[in-house]
PDB file of C-alpha atoms in Angstrom:
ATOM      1  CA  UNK A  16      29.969 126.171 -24.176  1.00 82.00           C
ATOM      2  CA  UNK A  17      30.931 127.159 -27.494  1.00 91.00           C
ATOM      3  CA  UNK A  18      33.861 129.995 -28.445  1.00 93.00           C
ATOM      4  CA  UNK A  19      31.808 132.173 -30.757  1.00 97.00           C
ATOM      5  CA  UNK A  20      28.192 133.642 -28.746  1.00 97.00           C
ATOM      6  CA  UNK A  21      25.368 133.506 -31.179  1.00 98.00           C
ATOM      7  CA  UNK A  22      21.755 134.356 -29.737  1.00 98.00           C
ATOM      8  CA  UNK A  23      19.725 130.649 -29.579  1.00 97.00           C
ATOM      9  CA  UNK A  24      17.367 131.646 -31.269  1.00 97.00           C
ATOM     10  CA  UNK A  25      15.298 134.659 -33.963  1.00 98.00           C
ATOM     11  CA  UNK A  26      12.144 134.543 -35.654  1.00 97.00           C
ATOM     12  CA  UNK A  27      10.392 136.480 -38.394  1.00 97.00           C
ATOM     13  CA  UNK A  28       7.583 136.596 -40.548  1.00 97.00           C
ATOM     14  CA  UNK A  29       7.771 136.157 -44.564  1.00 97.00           C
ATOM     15  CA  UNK A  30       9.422 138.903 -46.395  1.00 97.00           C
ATOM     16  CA  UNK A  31      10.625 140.222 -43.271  1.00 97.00           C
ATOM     17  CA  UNK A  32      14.567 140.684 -42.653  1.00 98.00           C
ATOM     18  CA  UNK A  33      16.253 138.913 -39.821  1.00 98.00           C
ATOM     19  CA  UNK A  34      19.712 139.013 -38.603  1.00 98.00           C
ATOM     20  CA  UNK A  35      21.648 137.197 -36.490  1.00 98.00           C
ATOM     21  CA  UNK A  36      24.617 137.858 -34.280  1.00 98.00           C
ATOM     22  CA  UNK A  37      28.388 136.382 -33.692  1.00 98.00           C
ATOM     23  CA  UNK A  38      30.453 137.519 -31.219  1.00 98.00           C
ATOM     24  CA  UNK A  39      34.168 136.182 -30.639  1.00 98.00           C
ATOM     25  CA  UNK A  40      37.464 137.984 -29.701  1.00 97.00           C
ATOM     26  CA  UNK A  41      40.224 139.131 -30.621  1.00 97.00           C
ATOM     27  CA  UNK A  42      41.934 135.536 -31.663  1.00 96.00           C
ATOM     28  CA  UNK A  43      39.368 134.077 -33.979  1.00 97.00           C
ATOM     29  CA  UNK A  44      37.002 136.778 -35.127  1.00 98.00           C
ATOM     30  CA  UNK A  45      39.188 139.812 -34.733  1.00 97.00           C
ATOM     31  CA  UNK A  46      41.630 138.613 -36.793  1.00 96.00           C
ATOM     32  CA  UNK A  47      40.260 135.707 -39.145  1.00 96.00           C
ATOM     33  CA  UNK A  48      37.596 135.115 -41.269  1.00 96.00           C
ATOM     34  CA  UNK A  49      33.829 134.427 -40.452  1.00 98.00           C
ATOM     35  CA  UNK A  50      31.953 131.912 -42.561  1.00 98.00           C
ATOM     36  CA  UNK A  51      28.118 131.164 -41.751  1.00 98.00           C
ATOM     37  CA  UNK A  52      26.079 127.531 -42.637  1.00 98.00           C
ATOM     38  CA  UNK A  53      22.591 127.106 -42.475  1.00 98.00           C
ATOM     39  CA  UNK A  54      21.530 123.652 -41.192  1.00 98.00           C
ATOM     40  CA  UNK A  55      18.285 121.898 -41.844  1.00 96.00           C
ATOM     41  CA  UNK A  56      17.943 119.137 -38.609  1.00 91.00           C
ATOM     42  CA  UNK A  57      18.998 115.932 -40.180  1.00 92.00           C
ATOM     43  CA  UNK A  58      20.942 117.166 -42.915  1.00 96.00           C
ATOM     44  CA  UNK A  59      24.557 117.911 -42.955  1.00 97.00           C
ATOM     45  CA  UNK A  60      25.638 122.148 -42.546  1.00 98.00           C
ATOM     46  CA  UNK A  61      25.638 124.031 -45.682  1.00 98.00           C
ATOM     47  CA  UNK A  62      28.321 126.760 -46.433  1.00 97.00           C
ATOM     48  CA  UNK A  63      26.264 129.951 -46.509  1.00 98.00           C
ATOM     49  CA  UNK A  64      28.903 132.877 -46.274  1.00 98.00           C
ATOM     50  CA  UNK A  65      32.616 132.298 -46.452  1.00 97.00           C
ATOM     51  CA  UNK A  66      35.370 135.088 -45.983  1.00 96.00           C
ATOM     52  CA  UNK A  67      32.930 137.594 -43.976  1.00 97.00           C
ATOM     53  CA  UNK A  68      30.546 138.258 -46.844  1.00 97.00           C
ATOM     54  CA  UNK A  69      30.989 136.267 -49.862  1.00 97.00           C
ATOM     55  CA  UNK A  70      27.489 133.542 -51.200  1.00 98.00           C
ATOM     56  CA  UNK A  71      29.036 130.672 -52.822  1.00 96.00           C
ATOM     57  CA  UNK A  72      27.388 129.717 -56.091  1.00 95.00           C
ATOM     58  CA  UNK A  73      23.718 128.983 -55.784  1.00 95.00           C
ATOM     59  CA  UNK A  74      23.411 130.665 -52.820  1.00 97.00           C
ATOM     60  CA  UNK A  75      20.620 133.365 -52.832  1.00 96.00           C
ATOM     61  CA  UNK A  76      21.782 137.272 -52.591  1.00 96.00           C
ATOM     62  CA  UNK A  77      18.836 137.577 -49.696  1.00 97.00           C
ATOM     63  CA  UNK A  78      21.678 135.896 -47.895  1.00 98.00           C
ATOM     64  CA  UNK A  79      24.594 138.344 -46.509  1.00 98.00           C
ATOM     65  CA  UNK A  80      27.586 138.863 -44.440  1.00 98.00           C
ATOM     66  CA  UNK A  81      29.054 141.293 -42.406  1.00 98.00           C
ATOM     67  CA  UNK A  82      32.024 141.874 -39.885  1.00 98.00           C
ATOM     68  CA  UNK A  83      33.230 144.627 -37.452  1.00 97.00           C
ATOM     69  CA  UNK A  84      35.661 144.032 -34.903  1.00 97.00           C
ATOM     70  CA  UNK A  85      34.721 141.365 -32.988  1.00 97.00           C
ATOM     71  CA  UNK A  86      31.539 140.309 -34.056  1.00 98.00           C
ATOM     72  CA  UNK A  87      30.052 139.081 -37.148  1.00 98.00           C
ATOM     73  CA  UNK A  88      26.465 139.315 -38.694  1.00 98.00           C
ATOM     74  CA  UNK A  89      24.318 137.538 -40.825  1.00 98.00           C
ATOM     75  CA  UNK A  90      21.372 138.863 -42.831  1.00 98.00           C
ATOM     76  CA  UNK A  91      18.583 137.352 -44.085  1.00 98.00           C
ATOM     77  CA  UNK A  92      16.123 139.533 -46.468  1.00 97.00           C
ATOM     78  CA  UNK A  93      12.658 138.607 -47.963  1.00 97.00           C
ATOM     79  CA  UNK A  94      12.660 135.942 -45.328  1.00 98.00           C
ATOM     80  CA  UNK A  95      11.002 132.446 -46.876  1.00 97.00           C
ATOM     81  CA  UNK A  96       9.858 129.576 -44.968  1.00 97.00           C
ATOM     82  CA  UNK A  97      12.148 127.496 -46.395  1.00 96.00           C
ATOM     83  CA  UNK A  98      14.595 129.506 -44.446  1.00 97.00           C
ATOM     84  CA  UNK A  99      13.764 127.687 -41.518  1.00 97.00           C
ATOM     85  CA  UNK A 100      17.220 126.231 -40.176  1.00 97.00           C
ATOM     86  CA  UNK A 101      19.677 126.407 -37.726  1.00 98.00           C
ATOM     87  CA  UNK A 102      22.436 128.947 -38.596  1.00 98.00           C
ATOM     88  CA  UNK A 103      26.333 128.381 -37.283  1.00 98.00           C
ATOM     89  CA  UNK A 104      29.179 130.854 -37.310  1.00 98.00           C
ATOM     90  CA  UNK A 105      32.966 129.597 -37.760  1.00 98.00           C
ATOM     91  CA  UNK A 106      35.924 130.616 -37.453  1.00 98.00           C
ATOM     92  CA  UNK A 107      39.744 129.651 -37.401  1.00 96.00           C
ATOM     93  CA  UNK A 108      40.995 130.706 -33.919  1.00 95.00           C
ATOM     94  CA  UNK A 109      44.989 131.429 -33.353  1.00 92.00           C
ATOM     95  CA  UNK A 110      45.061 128.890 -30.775  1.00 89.00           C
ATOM     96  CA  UNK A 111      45.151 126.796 -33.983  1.00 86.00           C
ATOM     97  CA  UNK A 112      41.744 125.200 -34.265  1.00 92.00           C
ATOM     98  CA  UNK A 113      38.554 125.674 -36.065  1.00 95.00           C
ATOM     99  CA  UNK A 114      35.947 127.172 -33.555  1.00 97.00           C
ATOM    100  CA  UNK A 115      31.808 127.464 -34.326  1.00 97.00           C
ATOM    101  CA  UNK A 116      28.948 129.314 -32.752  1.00 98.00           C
ATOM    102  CA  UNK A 117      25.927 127.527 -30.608  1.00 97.00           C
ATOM    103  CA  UNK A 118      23.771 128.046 -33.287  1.00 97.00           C
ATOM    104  CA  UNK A 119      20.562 130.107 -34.035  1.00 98.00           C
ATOM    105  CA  UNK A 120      17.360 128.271 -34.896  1.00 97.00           C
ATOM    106  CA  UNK A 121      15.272 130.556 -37.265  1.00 98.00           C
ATOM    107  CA  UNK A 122      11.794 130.075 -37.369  1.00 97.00           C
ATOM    108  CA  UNK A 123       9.719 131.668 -40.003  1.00 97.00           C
ATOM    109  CA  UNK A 124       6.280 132.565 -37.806  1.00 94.00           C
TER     110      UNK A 124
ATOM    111  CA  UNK B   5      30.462 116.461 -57.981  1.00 91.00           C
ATOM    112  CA  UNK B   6      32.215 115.964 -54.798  1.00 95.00           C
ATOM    113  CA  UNK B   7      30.891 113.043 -52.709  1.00 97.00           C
ATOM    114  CA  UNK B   8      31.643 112.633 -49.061  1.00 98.00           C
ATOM    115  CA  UNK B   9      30.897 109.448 -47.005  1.00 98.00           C
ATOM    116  CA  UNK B  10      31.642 108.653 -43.353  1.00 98.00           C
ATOM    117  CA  UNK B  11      31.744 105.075 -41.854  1.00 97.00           C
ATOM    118  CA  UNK B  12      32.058 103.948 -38.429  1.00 94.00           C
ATOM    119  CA  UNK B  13      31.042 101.470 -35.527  1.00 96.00           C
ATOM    120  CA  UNK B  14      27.893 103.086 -34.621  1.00 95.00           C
ATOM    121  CA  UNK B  15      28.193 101.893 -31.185  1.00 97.00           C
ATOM    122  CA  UNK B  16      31.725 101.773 -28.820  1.00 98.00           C
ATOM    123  CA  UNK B  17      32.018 101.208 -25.645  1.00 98.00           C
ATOM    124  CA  UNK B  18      34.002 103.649 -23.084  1.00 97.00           C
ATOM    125  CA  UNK B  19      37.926 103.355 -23.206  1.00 97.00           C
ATOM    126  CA  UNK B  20      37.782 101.871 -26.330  1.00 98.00           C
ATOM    127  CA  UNK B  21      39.014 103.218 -29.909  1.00 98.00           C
ATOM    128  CA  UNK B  22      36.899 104.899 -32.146  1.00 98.00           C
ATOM    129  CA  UNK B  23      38.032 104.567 -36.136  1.00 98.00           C
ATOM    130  CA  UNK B  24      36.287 106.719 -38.642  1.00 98.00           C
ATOM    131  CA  UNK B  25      36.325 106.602 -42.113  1.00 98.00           C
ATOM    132  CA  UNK B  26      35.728 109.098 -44.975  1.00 98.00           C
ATOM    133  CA  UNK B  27      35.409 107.900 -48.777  1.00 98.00           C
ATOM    134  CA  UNK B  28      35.582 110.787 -51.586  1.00 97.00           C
ATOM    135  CA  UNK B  29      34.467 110.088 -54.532  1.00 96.00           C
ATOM    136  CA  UNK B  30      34.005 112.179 -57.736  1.00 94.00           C
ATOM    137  CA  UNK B  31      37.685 113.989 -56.834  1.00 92.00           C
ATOM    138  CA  UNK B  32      41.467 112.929 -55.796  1.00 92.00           C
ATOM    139  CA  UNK B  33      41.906 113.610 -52.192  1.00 91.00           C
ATOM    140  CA  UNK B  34      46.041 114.424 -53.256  1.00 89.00           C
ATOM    141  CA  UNK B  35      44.246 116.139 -55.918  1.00 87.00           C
ATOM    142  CA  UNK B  36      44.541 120.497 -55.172  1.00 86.00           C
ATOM    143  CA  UNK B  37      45.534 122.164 -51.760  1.00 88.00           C
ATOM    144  CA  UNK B  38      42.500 121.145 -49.618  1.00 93.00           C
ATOM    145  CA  UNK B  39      42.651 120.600 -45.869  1.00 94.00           C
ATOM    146  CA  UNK B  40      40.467 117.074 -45.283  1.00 96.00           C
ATOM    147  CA  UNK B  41      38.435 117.770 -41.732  1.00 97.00           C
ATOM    148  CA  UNK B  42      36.622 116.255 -39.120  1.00 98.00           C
ATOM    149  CA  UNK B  43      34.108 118.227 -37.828  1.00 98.00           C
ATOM    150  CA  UNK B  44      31.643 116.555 -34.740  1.00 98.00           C
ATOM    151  CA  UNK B  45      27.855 117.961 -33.466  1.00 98.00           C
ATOM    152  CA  UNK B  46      26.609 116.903 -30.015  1.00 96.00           C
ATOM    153  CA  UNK B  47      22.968 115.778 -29.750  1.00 94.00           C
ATOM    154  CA  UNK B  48      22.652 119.507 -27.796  1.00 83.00           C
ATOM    155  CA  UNK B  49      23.654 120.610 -31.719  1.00 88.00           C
ATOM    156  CA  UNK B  50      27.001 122.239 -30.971  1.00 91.00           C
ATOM    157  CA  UNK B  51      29.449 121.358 -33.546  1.00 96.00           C
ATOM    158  CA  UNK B  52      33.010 121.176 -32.504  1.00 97.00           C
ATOM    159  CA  UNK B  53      36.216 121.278 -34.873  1.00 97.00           C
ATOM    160  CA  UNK B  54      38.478 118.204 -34.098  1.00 97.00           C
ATOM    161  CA  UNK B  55      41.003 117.663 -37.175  1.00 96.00           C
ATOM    162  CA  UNK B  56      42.349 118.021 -40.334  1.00 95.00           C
ATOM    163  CA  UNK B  57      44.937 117.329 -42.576  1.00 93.00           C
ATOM    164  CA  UNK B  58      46.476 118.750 -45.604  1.00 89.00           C
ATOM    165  CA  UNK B  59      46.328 116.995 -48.896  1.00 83.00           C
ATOM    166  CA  UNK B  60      49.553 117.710 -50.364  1.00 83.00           C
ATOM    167  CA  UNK B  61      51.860 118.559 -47.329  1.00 82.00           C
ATOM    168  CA  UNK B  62      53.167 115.679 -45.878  1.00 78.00           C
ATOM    169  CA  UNK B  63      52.529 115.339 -42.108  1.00 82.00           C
ATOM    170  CA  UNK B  64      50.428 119.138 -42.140  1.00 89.00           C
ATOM    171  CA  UNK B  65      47.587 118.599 -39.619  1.00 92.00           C
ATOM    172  CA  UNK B  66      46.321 119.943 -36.965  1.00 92.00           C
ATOM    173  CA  UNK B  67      44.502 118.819 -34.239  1.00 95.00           C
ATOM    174  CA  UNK B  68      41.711 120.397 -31.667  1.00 94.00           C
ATOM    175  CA  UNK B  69      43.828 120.856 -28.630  1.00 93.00           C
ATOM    176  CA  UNK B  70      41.640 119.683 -25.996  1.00 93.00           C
ATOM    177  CA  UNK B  71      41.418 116.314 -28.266  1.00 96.00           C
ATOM    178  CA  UNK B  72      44.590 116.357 -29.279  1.00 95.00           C
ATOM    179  CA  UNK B  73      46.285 113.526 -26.848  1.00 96.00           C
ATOM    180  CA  UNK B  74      43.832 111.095 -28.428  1.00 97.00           C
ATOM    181  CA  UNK B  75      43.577 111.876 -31.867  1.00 97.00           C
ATOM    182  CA  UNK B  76      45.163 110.830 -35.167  1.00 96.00           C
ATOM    183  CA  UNK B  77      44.199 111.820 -38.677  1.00 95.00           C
ATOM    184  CA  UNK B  78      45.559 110.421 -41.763  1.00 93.00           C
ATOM    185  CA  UNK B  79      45.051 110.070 -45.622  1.00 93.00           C
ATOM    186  CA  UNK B  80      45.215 106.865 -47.849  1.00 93.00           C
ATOM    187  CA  UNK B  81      45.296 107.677 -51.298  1.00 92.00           C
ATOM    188  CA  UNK B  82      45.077 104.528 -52.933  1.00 94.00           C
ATOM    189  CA  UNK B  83      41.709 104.173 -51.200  1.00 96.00           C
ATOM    190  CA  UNK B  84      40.538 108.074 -51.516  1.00 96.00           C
ATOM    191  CA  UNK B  85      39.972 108.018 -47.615  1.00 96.00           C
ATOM    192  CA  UNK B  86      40.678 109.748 -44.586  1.00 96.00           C
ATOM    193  CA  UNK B  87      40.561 108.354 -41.234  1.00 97.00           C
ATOM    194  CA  UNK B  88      40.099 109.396 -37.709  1.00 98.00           C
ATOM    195  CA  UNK B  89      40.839 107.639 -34.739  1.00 98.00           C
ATOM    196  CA  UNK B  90      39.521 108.476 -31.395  1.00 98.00           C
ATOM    197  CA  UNK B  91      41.225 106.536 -28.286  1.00 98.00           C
ATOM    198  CA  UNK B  92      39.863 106.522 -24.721  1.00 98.00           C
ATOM    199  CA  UNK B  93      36.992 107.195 -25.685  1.00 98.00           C
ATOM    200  CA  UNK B  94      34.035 108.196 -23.329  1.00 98.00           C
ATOM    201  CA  UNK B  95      29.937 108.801 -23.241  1.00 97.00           C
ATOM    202  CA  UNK B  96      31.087 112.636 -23.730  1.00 96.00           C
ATOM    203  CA  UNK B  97      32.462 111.659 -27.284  1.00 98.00           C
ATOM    204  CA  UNK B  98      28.902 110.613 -28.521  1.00 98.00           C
ATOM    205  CA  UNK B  99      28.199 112.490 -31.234  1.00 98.00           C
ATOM    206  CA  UNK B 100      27.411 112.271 -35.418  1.00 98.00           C
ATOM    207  CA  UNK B 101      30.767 113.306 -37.229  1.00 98.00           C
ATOM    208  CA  UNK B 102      31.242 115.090 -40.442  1.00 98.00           C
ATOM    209  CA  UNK B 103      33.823 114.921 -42.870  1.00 98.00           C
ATOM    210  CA  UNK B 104      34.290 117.769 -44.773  1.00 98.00           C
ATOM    211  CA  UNK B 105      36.862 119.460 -47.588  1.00 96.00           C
ATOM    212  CA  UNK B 106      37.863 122.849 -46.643  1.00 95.00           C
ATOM    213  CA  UNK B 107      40.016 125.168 -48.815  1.00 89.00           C
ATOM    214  CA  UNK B 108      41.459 128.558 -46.847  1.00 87.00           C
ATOM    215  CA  UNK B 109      42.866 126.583 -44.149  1.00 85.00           C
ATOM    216  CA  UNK B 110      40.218 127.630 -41.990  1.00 91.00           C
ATOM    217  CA  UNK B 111      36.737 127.086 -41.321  1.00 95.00           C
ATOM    218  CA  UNK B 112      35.299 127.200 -45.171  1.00 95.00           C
ATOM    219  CA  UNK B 113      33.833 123.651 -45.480  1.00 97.00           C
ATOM    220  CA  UNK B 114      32.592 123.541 -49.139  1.00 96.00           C
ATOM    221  CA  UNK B 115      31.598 119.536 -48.949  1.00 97.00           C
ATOM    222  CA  UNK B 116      30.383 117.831 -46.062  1.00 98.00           C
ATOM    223  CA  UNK B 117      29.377 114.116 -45.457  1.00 98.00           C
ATOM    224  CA  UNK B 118      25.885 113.334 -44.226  1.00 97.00           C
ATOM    225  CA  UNK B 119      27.335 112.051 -40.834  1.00 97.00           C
ATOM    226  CA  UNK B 120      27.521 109.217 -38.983  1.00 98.00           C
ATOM    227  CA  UNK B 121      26.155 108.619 -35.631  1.00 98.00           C
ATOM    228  CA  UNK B 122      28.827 107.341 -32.932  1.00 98.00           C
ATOM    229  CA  UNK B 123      26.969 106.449 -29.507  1.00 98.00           C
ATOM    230  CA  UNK B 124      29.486 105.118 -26.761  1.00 98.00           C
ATOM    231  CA  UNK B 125      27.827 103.142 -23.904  1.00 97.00           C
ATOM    232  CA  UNK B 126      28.699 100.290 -22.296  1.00 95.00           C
TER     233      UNK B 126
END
């Protein structure tokens, strides 16, 4: 069972905008950062979102970030098929370990 | 570019060691302030934090508590590798592990391996 609760899965139909959930507590989410990674099965996770809301380079601005409290989202606008992927929250946790979300498969309908 | 690579036994057999390795290329792994990480993913498609280690700080890692009794992580710079090495190991460790370069400390993994598949059965 995995630290951070993410839903298992969303869906959506092209152009639409999706967003997916992140809940932790009060020792990783609360009071760290939240970075996101969109994996395509077979292929290793790609940094989506790092420090809450920021896109690394390349990254597409129909990508974004957000955090309150507890709980961290991530938005997907103008939603493409080749958004079709498993998405993964993270987060350093103060017990002093990296901790991740289930995961969210995304299908594009 | 920065080129990860895992290597490992593909199969082990329960209570046995498990040894990992990583190969950079395309960047010094004493090169920066980077924390060098192992990261794992069940076949259910969890992932689970295990290690890391600090490039520049001698003897800076940390390890995943529950794992931490069996773990050790460690740089060789003359090779531009990083190791992992899993004792005890059981059909609950199966799994394909990532290497990956973080920077914050954290959980930002900029550069990831492509994984390599560890099965243990007897």
């Amino acid at each position: 069972q995995s630290v951070l609760t993410q839903p298992p899965s969303a869906s959506g139909t092209p152009g639409q905008r999706v967003t997916i959930s992140c809940s932790g507590s009060s020792s990783n989410i609360g009071r760290n950062s939240v970075n996101w990674y969109q994996q395509v099965p077979g292929t290793a996770p790609k940094l989506l979102i790092y420090s809450d809301y920021n896109r690394p380079s390349g990254v597409p601005d129909r990508f974004s970030g957000s955090k309150s409290g507890t709980s961290a989202s991530l938005a997907i606008s103008g939603l493409q098929s080749e958004d079709e992927a498993d998405y993964y929250c993270a987060a350093w946790d103060d017990s002093l370990n990296g901790v991740f979300g289930g995961g969210t498969r995304l299908t594009v309908l | 570019q920065v080129h990860l690579q895992e290597s490992g036994p593909g199969l082990v057999k329960p209570s046995q060691t498990l040894s990992l390795t990583c190969t950079v290329s395309g960047a010094s792994i004493d090169s920066g302030s980077f924390y060098w990480t192992w990261i794992r993913q069940f076949p259910g498609k969890g992932l689970e934090w295990i290690a890391y280690v600090h490039n520049n700080v001698p003897g800076f890692t940390f390890y995943n508590p529950s794992l931490k009794s069996r773990l050790n992580i460690s740089m060789d710079t003359s090779k531009n590798q990083i190791s992992l090495r899993l004792t005890s190991v059981s059909a609950a460790d199966t799994a394909v592990y990532f290497c990956a370069r973080e920077k914050l400390g954290g959980t930002t993994f900029e550069y990831w391996g492509q994984g390599t598949l560890v099965t243990v059965s007897s």
